[in-house]
GROMACS .gro file of C-alpha atoms in nm:
model
   61
    1MET     CA    1   1.542   0.310 -12.399
    2LYS     CA    2   1.353   0.481 -12.118
    3GLU     CA    3   0.983   0.397 -12.092
    4LEU     CA    4   0.760   0.702 -12.132
    5PRO     CA    5   0.481   0.776 -11.882
    6GLU     CA    6   0.121   0.689 -11.960
    7VAL     CA    7  -0.206   0.874 -11.907
    8GLY     CA    8  -0.292   0.882 -11.537
    9ASP     CA    9   0.067   0.854 -11.415
   10GLU     CA   10   0.196   1.103 -11.159
   11VAL     CA   11   0.523   1.243 -11.292
   12GLU     CA   12   0.798   1.479 -11.190
   13GLY     CA   13   0.994   1.705 -11.419
   14ASP     CA   14   1.145   2.052 -11.395
   15GLY     CA   15   1.102   2.031 -11.017
   16ARG     CA   16   0.723   1.999 -11.045
   17ARG     CA   17   0.484   1.710 -10.996
   18ALA     CA   18   0.182   1.667 -11.219
   19ILE     CA   19  -0.053   1.411 -11.372
   20VAL     CA   20  -0.034   1.308 -11.738
   21THR     CA   21  -0.388   1.381 -11.857
   22ASP     CA   22  -0.357   1.328 -12.231
   23ILE     CA   23  -0.112   1.231 -12.503
   24HIS     CA   24  -0.201   1.367 -12.844
   25GLN     CA   25   0.032   1.357 -13.144
   26ASP     CA   26   0.326   1.290 -12.908
   27VAL     CA   27   0.245   1.597 -12.695
   28TYR     CA   28   0.209   1.508 -12.327
   29LEU     CA   29  -0.037   1.727 -12.139
   30LEU     CA   30   0.025   1.766 -11.766
   31ARG     CA   31  -0.218   1.883 -11.497
   32ARG     CA   32  -0.169   2.015 -11.147
   33GLY     CA   33  -0.488   2.152 -10.993
   34SER     CA   34  -0.666   2.355 -11.260
   35ARG     CA   35  -0.346   2.433 -11.452
   36VAL     CA   36  -0.270   2.232 -11.770
   37TRP     CA   37   0.045   2.262 -11.982
   38PRO     CA   38   0.237   2.062 -12.243
   39ALA     CA   39   0.545   1.876 -12.120
   40PRO     CA   40   0.851   2.036 -12.282
   41ASP     CA   41   1.046   1.707 -12.266
   42PRO     CA   42   0.841   1.387 -12.209
   43VAL     CA   43   1.162   1.180 -12.199
   44GLY     CA   44   1.279   1.389 -11.901
   45LEU     CA   45   0.968   1.304 -11.697
   46ARG     CA   46   1.014   1.061 -11.409
   47VAL     CA   47   0.717   0.847 -11.307
   48VAL     CA   48   0.655   0.892 -10.934
   49ARG     CA   49   0.344   0.671 -10.922
   50THR     CA   50   0.172   0.481 -11.201
   51ARG     CA   51  -0.200   0.512 -11.264
   52GLU     CA   52  -0.246   0.169 -11.105
   53GLN     CA   53  -0.062   0.278 -10.789
   54ARG     CA   54  -0.275   0.592 -10.771
   55ILE     CA   55  -0.593   0.382 -10.799
   56GLU     CA   56  -0.472   0.148 -10.523
   57SER     CA   57  -0.403   0.443 -10.293
   58GLY     CA   58  -0.751   0.587 -10.352
   59ASP     CA   59  -0.660   0.893 -10.562
   60PHE     CA   60  -0.959   0.838 -10.791
   61GLN     CA   61  -1.233   0.848 -10.527
   0.00000   0.00000   0.00000
């Protein structure tokens, strides 16, 4: 079984990259800039960088 992304992970799906900002009642919310939308298929998301990798690269400064 494929591991699902976690909050803070950078993901790619439907040709777009975004950040998982929240998971509520199995609905994954994605953010890119000021735009936020629910992921239509969380299983189809591919993790590009984990939250830990983003922290190490300084994304949270």
